[in-house]
Amino acid sequence: MEVGFLGLGIMGKAMAANLIRHGFRVTVWNRTLSKCQELVALGATVGETPAAVVAKCRYTIAMLSDPSAALSVVFDKDGVLEQIGDGKGYVDMSTVDAATSSKISEAVKQRGGAFLEAPVSGSKKPAEDGQLVILAAGDKALYDDMVPAFDVLGKKSFFLGEIGNGAKMKLVVNMIMGSMMNALSEGLSLADNSGLNPQTLLDVLDLGAIANPMFRLKGPSILKGSYNPAFPLKHQQKDMRLALSLGDENAVAMPVAAASNEAFKKARSLGLGDLDFSAVYEVIKGAGGSNQA
Ligand SMILES: NC(=O)C1=CN([C@@H]2O[C@H](COP(=O)(O)OP(=O)(O)OC[C@H]3O[C@@H](n4cnc5c(N)ncnc54)[C@H](OP(=O)(O)O)[C@@H]3O)[C@@H](O)[C@H]2O)C=CC1
Ligand SMILES: O=CCCC(=O)O
């Protein structure tokens, strides 16, 4: 199966490499073209533009930073729309809002193409290991065509119906995750400022009802002050922003998410946006208690 792949960041590089390792013929493109070389070394070919990739491949996947990037790759010069058409499918796996997905879907369908939104849950290592959770919505026939690729990229795929449902599900999941990261950060700060050993707190949490892979993975790295980006904080704040907007649209009060978003915005203002989203601890610690000089 030949697949185009647009966007070779933390996730896209891992996902495209996975497809290549499993025998897919992959044509890649990245805004910073030099990033394609690592995939070329694995056997990928390079498309000079998104349009060139779509012209060559029946199916093209995108994994881009945010709504602005997702729209730019589709609508700008040399973009997807210049070559999409009958018999071709476009699958955007970026995390964006439902309105962005709908705009892309309408434009792709107007040109005879098929569109599927398929954002994913799971970070860098699940992407490398083909253990993502895929939250797809849109064209069911295209979803069925993509199952062989999704089976390589993920451990489970959901087809959630109409366009927008995948985007919304992803934003709800990440809103919960961002709020949980704030709760963990406040807990670690409270433990540290009240004479408790934060590592012992992590040990207790991991034995109880709220044990979870994220705390188990991010807790120790937070205590080491290690924030190598698996999931950049700037993208988590983008997701909080989009989730809060979804809440506004539906008159859903979300004070916990709103407060969490403020911490992520503060972290970005302090230049932590390119670090892992767990770096929000540095903001919450800094707002902490008695032992702050
Ligand atoms: N990291 C994670 O754990 C997860 C991330 N996601 C989502 O996946 C998407 C990608 O995330 P991730 O790989 O971490 O992000 P990165 O920041 O590592 O990569 C972003 C990608 O988008 C490209 N890009 C950014 N702006 C533009 C633009 N204006 N035009 C064209 N391309 C652009 C970048 O190109 P360039 O290299 O030139 O900058 C790069 O390829 C995001 O929507 C994120 O929210 C979903 C699940 C997990
Ligand atoms: O969008 C990124 C989410 C990261 C994760 O699910 O661990």
CSV table of C-alpha atoms and ligand atoms in Angstrom, one decimal:
chain,number,residue,atom,x,y,z
A,1,MET,CA,0.0,0.0,0.0
A,2,GLU,CA,1.4,3.4,-0.9
A,3,VAL,CA,0.9,6.2,1.6
A,4,GLY,CA,1.8,9.9,1.6
A,5,PHE,CA,2.8,11.4,4.9
A,6,LEU,CA,2.8,15.2,5.6
A,7,GLY,CA,4.5,16.4,8.8
A,8,LEU,CA,7.5,14.7,10.3
A,9,GLY,CA,7.6,16.1,13.8
A,10,ILE,CA,7.8,14.0,17.0
A,11,MET,CA,4.7,12.0,16.0
A,12,GLY,CA,4.9,12.1,12.2
A,13,LYS,CA,8.5,10.9,12.1
A,14,ALA,CA,7.7,7.9,14.3
A,15,MET,CA,4.5,7.0,12.5
A,16,ALA,CA,6.0,7.3,9.0
A,17,ALA,CA,8.9,5.1,10.1
A,18,ASN,CA,6.5,2.5,11.5
A,19,LEU,CA,4.7,2.3,8.2
A,20,ILE,CA,8.0,1.9,6.3
A,21,ARG,CA,9.1,-0.8,8.7
A,22,HIS,CA,5.9,-2.7,8.0
A,23,GLY,CA,6.4,-2.6,4.3
A,24,PHE,CA,4.3,0.4,3.3
A,25,ARG,CA,5.7,2.5,0.4
A,26,VAL,CA,5.8,6.0,2.0
A,27,THR,CA,6.3,9.4,0.3
A,28,VAL,CA,7.1,12.1,2.8
A,29,TRP,CA,7.0,15.8,3.0
A,30,ASN,CA,7.8,18.2,5.7
A,31,ARG,CA,7.8,22.0,5.8
A,32,THR,CA,11.4,21.9,6.8
A,33,LEU,CA,12.4,19.5,4.0
A,34,SER,CA,15.7,18.5,5.6
A,35,LYS,CA,13.7,16.5,8.2
A,36,CYS,CA,12.8,14.1,5.4
A,37,GLN,CA,16.3,12.7,5.1
A,38,GLU,CA,16.0,10.5,8.2
A,39,LEU,CA,13.0,8.8,6.6
A,40,VAL,CA,14.8,8.6,3.2
A,41,ALA,CA,17.4,6.6,5.0
A,42,LEU,CA,14.7,4.1,6.0
A,43,GLY,CA,13.4,3.9,2.4
A,44,ALA,CA,10.9,6.8,2.0
A,45,THR,CA,10.8,8.9,-1.0
A,46,VAL,CA,10.3,12.7,-0.8
A,47,GLY,CA,7.6,14.8,-2.3
A,48,GLU,CA,8.6,18.4,-2.9
A,49,THR,CA,5.2,19.8,-1.9
A,50,PRO,CA,2.0,18.5,-0.3
A,51,ALA,CA,0.4,18.6,-3.7
A,52,ALA,CA,3.2,16.5,-5.2
A,53,VAL,CA,2.7,13.9,-2.5
A,54,VAL,CA,-1.1,13.8,-3.0
A,55,ALA,CA,-0.6,13.5,-6.8
A,56,LYS,CA,1.6,10.4,-6.3
A,57,CYS,CA,-0.3,8.6,-3.5
A,58,ARG,CA,-3.9,7.3,-3.4
A,59,TYR,CA,-3.9,7.9,0.4
A,60,THR,CA,-2.2,10.8,2.2
A,61,ILE,CA,-1.8,11.2,6.0
A,62,ALA,CA,-1.1,14.5,7.7
A,63,MET,CA,0.3,15.0,11.2
A,64,LEU,CA,0.7,18.7,11.8
A,65,SER,CA,1.0,21.0,14.8
A,66,ASP,CA,-2.3,22.9,15.0
A,67,PRO,CA,-5.3,24.2,13.0
A,68,SER,CA,-3.3,26.9,11.3
A,69,ALA,CA,-0.8,24.3,10.0
A,70,ALA,CA,-3.5,21.8,9.0
A,71,LEU,CA,-5.4,24.5,7.0
A,72,SER,CA,-2.2,25.9,5.4
A,73,VAL,CA,-1.1,22.5,4.1
A,74,VAL,CA,-4.5,22.0,2.5
A,75,PHE,CA,-5.4,25.5,1.2
A,76,ASP,CA,-2.1,27.2,0.4
A,77,LYS,CA,-0.2,27.2,-2.9
A,78,ASP,CA,1.1,23.7,-3.7
A,79,GLY,CA,-1.3,22.4,-1.1
A,80,VAL,CA,-3.4,19.2,-0.9
A,81,LEU,CA,-6.4,20.7,-2.7
A,82,GLU,CA,-4.3,21.2,-5.9
A,83,GLN,CA,-4.1,17.4,-6.5
A,84,ILE,CA,-6.9,15.8,-4.4
A,85,GLY,CA,-9.6,14.2,-6.4
A,86,ASP,CA,-11.7,11.2,-7.3
A,87,GLY,CA,-10.3,8.0,-5.9
A,88,LYS,CA,-7.9,9.8,-3.5
A,89,GLY,CA,-8.2,10.0,0.3
A,90,TYR,CA,-6.8,12.5,2.8
A,91,VAL,CA,-6.5,11.6,6.4
A,92,ASP,CA,-5.6,14.3,8.9
A,93,MET,CA,-4.3,12.8,12.2
A,94,SER,CA,-3.4,16.2,13.7
A,95,THR,CA,-5.2,17.4,16.8
A,96,VAL,CA,-7.5,20.3,15.7
A,97,ASP,CA,-11.0,21.5,16.4
A,98,ALA,CA,-14.1,20.2,14.7
A,99,ALA,CA,-14.5,23.4,12.6
A,100,THR,CA,-11.1,23.0,11.1
A,101,SER,CA,-11.8,19.4,10.2
A,102,SER,CA,-15.2,20.3,8.7
A,103,LYS,CA,-13.6,23.1,6.6
A,104,ILE,CA,-11.0,20.7,5.2
A,105,SER,CA,-13.6,17.9,4.7
A,106,GLU,CA,-15.9,20.2,2.6
A,107,ALA,CA,-13.0,21.4,0.4
A,108,VAL,CA,-11.7,17.9,-0.2
A,109,LYS,CA,-15.1,16.5,-1.0
A,110,GLN,CA,-15.9,19.4,-3.3
A,111,ARG,CA,-13.0,18.2,-5.4
A,112,GLY,CA,-14.1,14.6,-5.4
A,113,GLY,CA,-11.8,13.4,-2.7
A,114,ALA,CA,-12.6,11.5,0.5
A,115,PHE,CA,-11.6,12.9,4.0
A,116,LEU,CA,-11.1,11.2,7.3
A,117,GLU,CA,-10.1,12.9,10.5
A,118,ALA,CA,-8.2,10.6,12.7
A,119,PRO,CA,-6.5,12.2,15.7
A,120,VAL,CA,-4.6,9.9,18.1
A,121,SER,CA,-4.2,9.4,21.8
A,122,GLY,CA,-0.8,8.2,22.9
A,123,SER,CA,2.6,10.0,22.7
A,124,LYS,CA,6.0,9.5,21.2
A,125,LYS,CA,6.7,5.9,22.4
A,126,PRO,CA,3.2,4.6,21.5
A,127,ALA,CA,3.8,6.1,18.1
A,128,GLU,CA,7.1,4.4,17.8
A,129,ASP,CA,5.6,1.1,19.0
A,130,GLY,CA,2.4,1.2,16.9
A,131,GLN,CA,0.3,1.5,20.1
A,132,LEU,CA,-1.7,4.6,19.4
A,133,VAL,CA,-5.5,4.9,19.9
A,134,ILE,CA,-7.0,6.2,16.7
A,135,LEU,CA,-10.1,8.4,17.0
A,136,ALA,CA,-11.5,8.5,13.4
A,137,ALA,CA,-14.6,10.1,11.9
A,138,GLY,CA,-15.8,11.1,8.5
A,139,ASP,CA,-15.8,8.9,5.4
A,140,LYS,CA,-16.4,5.3,6.5
A,141,ALA,CA,-15.2,3.8,3.2
A,142,LEU,CA,-11.9,5.6,3.6
A,143,TYR,CA,-11.7,4.4,7.2
A,144,ASP,CA,-12.1,0.9,6.0
A,145,ASP,CA,-9.4,1.4,3.4
A,146,MET,CA,-7.1,2.8,6.0
A,147,VAL,CA,-7.5,-0.1,8.5
A,148,PRO,CA,-4.3,-1.9,7.3
A,149,ALA,CA,-2.3,1.3,8.1
A,150,PHE,CA,-4.2,2.0,11.3
A,151,ASP,CA,-3.5,-1.6,12.4
A,152,VAL,CA,0.2,-0.7,12.1
A,153,LEU,CA,0.0,2.7,13.7
A,154,GLY,CA,-2.3,1.8,16.6
A,155,LYS,CA,-3.5,-0.8,19.1
A,156,LYS,CA,-7.2,0.2,18.7
A,157,SER,CA,-9.1,2.3,16.2
A,158,PHE,CA,-12.6,3.9,16.8
A,159,PHE,CA,-14.9,5.0,14.0
A,160,LEU,CA,-16.9,7.8,15.7
A,161,GLY,CA,-19.3,8.7,12.9
A,162,GLU,CA,-19.6,12.2,11.4
A,163,ILE,CA,-16.9,14.7,10.9
A,164,GLY,CA,-16.0,16.5,14.0
A,165,ASN,CA,-16.6,13.6,16.4
A,166,GLY,CA,-13.0,12.5,16.2
A,167,ALA,CA,-11.7,16.0,16.9
A,168,LYS,CA,-14.1,16.5,19.8
A,169,MET,CA,-13.2,13.2,21.4
A,170,LYS,CA,-9.5,13.9,21.2
A,171,LEU,CA,-10.0,17.4,22.7
A,172,VAL,CA,-12.0,15.9,25.6
A,173,VAL,CA,-9.4,13.3,26.3
A,174,ASN,CA,-6.6,15.9,26.2
A,175,MET,CA,-8.5,18.3,28.4
A,176,ILE,CA,-8.7,15.6,31.0
A,177,MET,CA,-5.0,14.8,30.6
A,178,GLY,CA,-4.0,18.4,30.9
A,179,SER,CA,-6.1,18.8,34.1
A,180,MET,CA,-4.6,15.6,35.5
A,181,MET,CA,-1.1,17.0,34.9
A,182,ASN,CA,-2.0,20.1,36.8
A,183,ALA,CA,-3.4,18.0,39.7
A,184,LEU,CA,-0.2,15.9,39.8
A,185,SER,CA,1.9,19.0,39.8
A,186,GLU,CA,0.0,20.6,42.6
A,187,GLY,CA,0.2,17.3,44.6
A,188,LEU,CA,4.0,17.1,44.1
A,189,SER,CA,4.4,20.7,45.1
A,190,LEU,CA,2.2,20.3,48.2
A,191,ALA,CA,4.1,17.2,49.3
A,192,ASP,CA,7.4,18.9,48.8
A,193,ASN,CA,6.3,22.0,50.7
A,194,SER,CA,4.8,20.1,53.6
A,195,GLY,CA,7.8,18.0,54.5
A,196,LEU,CA,6.8,14.9,52.5
A,197,ASN,CA,9.0,13.0,50.1
A,198,PRO,CA,7.5,13.5,46.6
A,199,GLN,CA,8.9,10.2,45.4
A,200,THR,CA,7.0,8.5,48.2
A,201,LEU,CA,3.8,10.3,47.0
A,202,LEU,CA,4.4,8.8,43.5
A,203,ASP,CA,4.9,5.3,45.1
A,204,VAL,CA,1.6,5.7,47.1
A,205,LEU,CA,-0.3,7.0,44.0
A,206,ASP,CA,1.0,4.0,41.9
A,207,LEU,CA,-0.5,1.6,44.4
A,208,GLY,CA,-3.9,3.1,44.7
A,209,ALA,CA,-7.1,3.8,42.7
A,210,ILE,CA,-5.7,6.6,40.7
A,211,ALA,CA,-2.6,4.8,39.4
A,212,ASN,CA,-2.1,5.5,35.7
A,213,PRO,CA,0.6,5.3,33.0
A,214,MET,CA,0.9,9.1,32.8
A,215,PHE,CA,1.7,9.6,36.4
A,216,ARG,CA,4.0,6.6,36.3
A,217,LEU,CA,5.9,8.0,33.3
A,218,LYS,CA,5.9,11.7,34.0
A,219,GLY,CA,6.2,11.8,37.8
A,220,PRO,CA,9.9,10.6,38.0
A,221,SER,CA,10.9,12.9,35.1
A,222,ILE,CA,9.3,15.8,36.9
A,223,LEU,CA,11.3,15.1,40.0
A,224,LYS,CA,14.5,15.0,38.0
A,225,GLY,CA,13.5,18.2,36.2
A,226,SER,CA,13.7,16.4,32.9
A,227,TYR,CA,11.4,17.7,30.3
A,228,ASN,CA,12.6,16.3,27.0
A,229,PRO,CA,9.5,16.9,24.8
A,230,ALA,CA,7.4,13.8,24.0
A,231,PHE,CA,4.3,16.0,23.9
A,232,PRO,CA,5.3,19.7,23.6
A,233,LEU,CA,3.6,21.9,26.2
A,234,LYS,CA,2.6,24.4,23.5
A,235,HIS,CA,0.4,21.7,21.9
A,236,GLN,CA,-1.2,20.7,25.2
A,237,GLN,CA,-2.1,24.4,25.7
A,238,LYS,CA,-3.5,24.5,22.2
A,239,ASP,CA,-5.6,21.5,23.0
A,240,MET,CA,-6.8,23.1,26.3
A,241,ARG,CA,-7.8,26.2,24.4
A,242,LEU,CA,-9.7,24.3,21.8
A,243,ALA,CA,-11.4,22.2,24.5
A,244,LEU,CA,-12.5,25.3,26.4
A,245,SER,CA,-13.9,26.7,23.2
A,246,LEU,CA,-15.9,23.4,22.7
A,247,GLY,CA,-17.1,23.9,26.3
A,248,ASP,CA,-18.2,27.5,25.4
A,249,GLU,CA,-20.1,26.3,22.4
A,250,ASN,CA,-22.0,23.8,24.5
A,251,ALA,CA,-22.4,25.9,27.6
A,252,VAL,CA,-20.4,23.4,29.7
A,253,ALA,CA,-18.7,24.9,32.8
A,254,MET,CA,-15.1,23.7,33.1
A,255,PRO,CA,-13.4,25.6,35.9
A,256,VAL,CA,-10.7,22.9,36.4
A,257,ALA,CA,-9.8,22.9,32.7
A,258,ALA,CA,-9.8,26.7,32.7
A,259,ALA,CA,-7.5,27.0,35.6
A,260,SER,CA,-5.2,24.3,34.1
A,261,ASN,CA,-5.1,26.2,30.9
A,262,GLU,CA,-4.0,29.3,32.8
A,263,ALA,CA,-1.0,27.3,34.1
A,264,PHE,CA,-0.1,26.1,30.6
A,265,LYS,CA,-0.4,29.7,29.3
A,266,LYS,CA,1.9,30.9,32.1
A,267,ALA,CA,4.4,28.2,31.2
A,268,ARG,CA,4.4,29.3,27.5
A,269,SER,CA,4.9,32.9,28.6
A,270,LEU,CA,8.0,31.7,30.5
A,271,GLY,CA,9.4,30.1,27.4
A,272,LEU,CA,8.6,26.5,28.3
A,273,GLY,CA,6.3,25.8,25.2
A,274,ASP,CA,8.8,23.6,23.5
A,275,LEU,CA,9.4,21.5,26.6
A,276,ASP,CA,7.3,18.5,27.5
A,277,PHE,CA,3.8,19.4,28.8
A,278,SER,CA,4.9,18.1,32.2
A,279,ALA,CA,7.0,21.2,32.5
A,280,VAL,CA,3.9,22.9,33.7
A,281,TYR,CA,5.1,21.7,37.1
A,282,GLU,CA,7.8,24.4,37.0
A,283,VAL,CA,5.0,27.0,37.0
A,284,ILE,CA,3.0,25.4,39.7
A,285,LYS,CA,6.1,24.7,41.9
A,286,GLY,CA,7.0,28.3,41.5
A,287,ALA,CA,3.6,29.4,42.8
A,288,GLY,CA,4.1,27.0,45.7
A,289,GLY,CA,4.4,27.3,49.4
A,290,SER,CA,6.6,28.2,52.3
A,291,ASN,CA,10.0,27.1,51.1
A,292,GLN,CA,9.9,29.4,48.0
A,293,ALA,CA,12.5,32.0,48.7
B,1,LIG,N1,3.6,14.7,20.7
B,1,LIG,C1,2.5,14.0,21.2
B,1,LIG,O1,2.6,13.3,22.2
B,1,LIG,C2,1.2,14.0,20.5
B,1,LIG,C3,0.9,15.0,19.6
B,1,LIG,N2,-0.4,15.0,18.9
B,1,LIG,C4,-0.7,16.0,18.0
B,1,LIG,O2,-0.1,15.7,16.8
B,1,LIG,C5,0.3,16.8,16.0
B,1,LIG,C6,1.8,16.8,15.8
B,1,LIG,O3,2.4,16.8,17.1
B,1,LIG,P1,4.0,16.7,17.2
B,1,LIG,O4,4.5,15.7,16.2
B,1,LIG,O5,4.2,16.4,18.7
B,1,LIG,O6,4.4,18.2,16.9
B,1,LIG,P2,5.8,18.8,16.4
B,1,LIG,O7,5.8,20.2,16.9
B,1,LIG,O8,6.9,17.9,16.8
B,1,LIG,O9,5.7,18.7,14.8
B,1,LIG,C7,4.8,19.6,14.2
B,1,LIG,C8,4.7,19.3,12.7
B,1,LIG,O10,3.9,20.3,12.1
B,1,LIG,C9,4.7,21.0,11.1
B,1,LIG,N3,4.2,22.3,10.9
B,1,LIG,C10,4.0,23.3,11.9
B,1,LIG,N4,3.6,24.4,11.4
B,1,LIG,C11,3.4,24.2,10.0
B,1,LIG,C12,2.9,25.0,9.0
B,1,LIG,N5,2.5,26.3,9.2
B,1,LIG,N6,2.9,24.4,7.7
B,1,LIG,C13,3.3,23.2,7.5
B,1,LIG,N7,3.8,22.3,8.5
B,1,LIG,C14,3.8,22.9,9.8
B,1,LIG,C15,6.1,20.9,11.6
B,1,LIG,O11,7.0,21.2,10.5
B,1,LIG,P3,8.5,21.7,10.8
B,1,LIG,O12,9.3,20.5,11.0
B,1,LIG,O13,8.9,22.4,9.5
B,1,LIG,O14,8.4,22.7,11.9
B,1,LIG,C16,6.1,19.5,12.1
B,1,LIG,O15,6.2,18.6,11.0
B,1,LIG,C17,-0.2,18.0,16.9
B,1,LIG,O16,-1.5,18.4,16.4
B,1,LIG,C18,-0.3,17.4,18.3
B,1,LIG,O17,-1.2,18.1,19.1
B,1,LIG,C19,-1.2,14.0,19.1
B,1,LIG,C20,-1.0,13.0,20.0
B,1,LIG,C21,0.3,12.9,20.8
B,2,LIG,O1,-2.0,14.8,22.2
B,2,LIG,C1,-1.1,14.2,22.8
B,2,LIG,C2,-1.4,13.3,23.9
B,2,LIG,C3,-0.2,12.6,24.5
B,2,LIG,C4,-0.7,11.3,25.1
B,2,LIG,O2,-1.8,10.8,24.8
B,2,LIG,O3,0.1,10.7,25.9
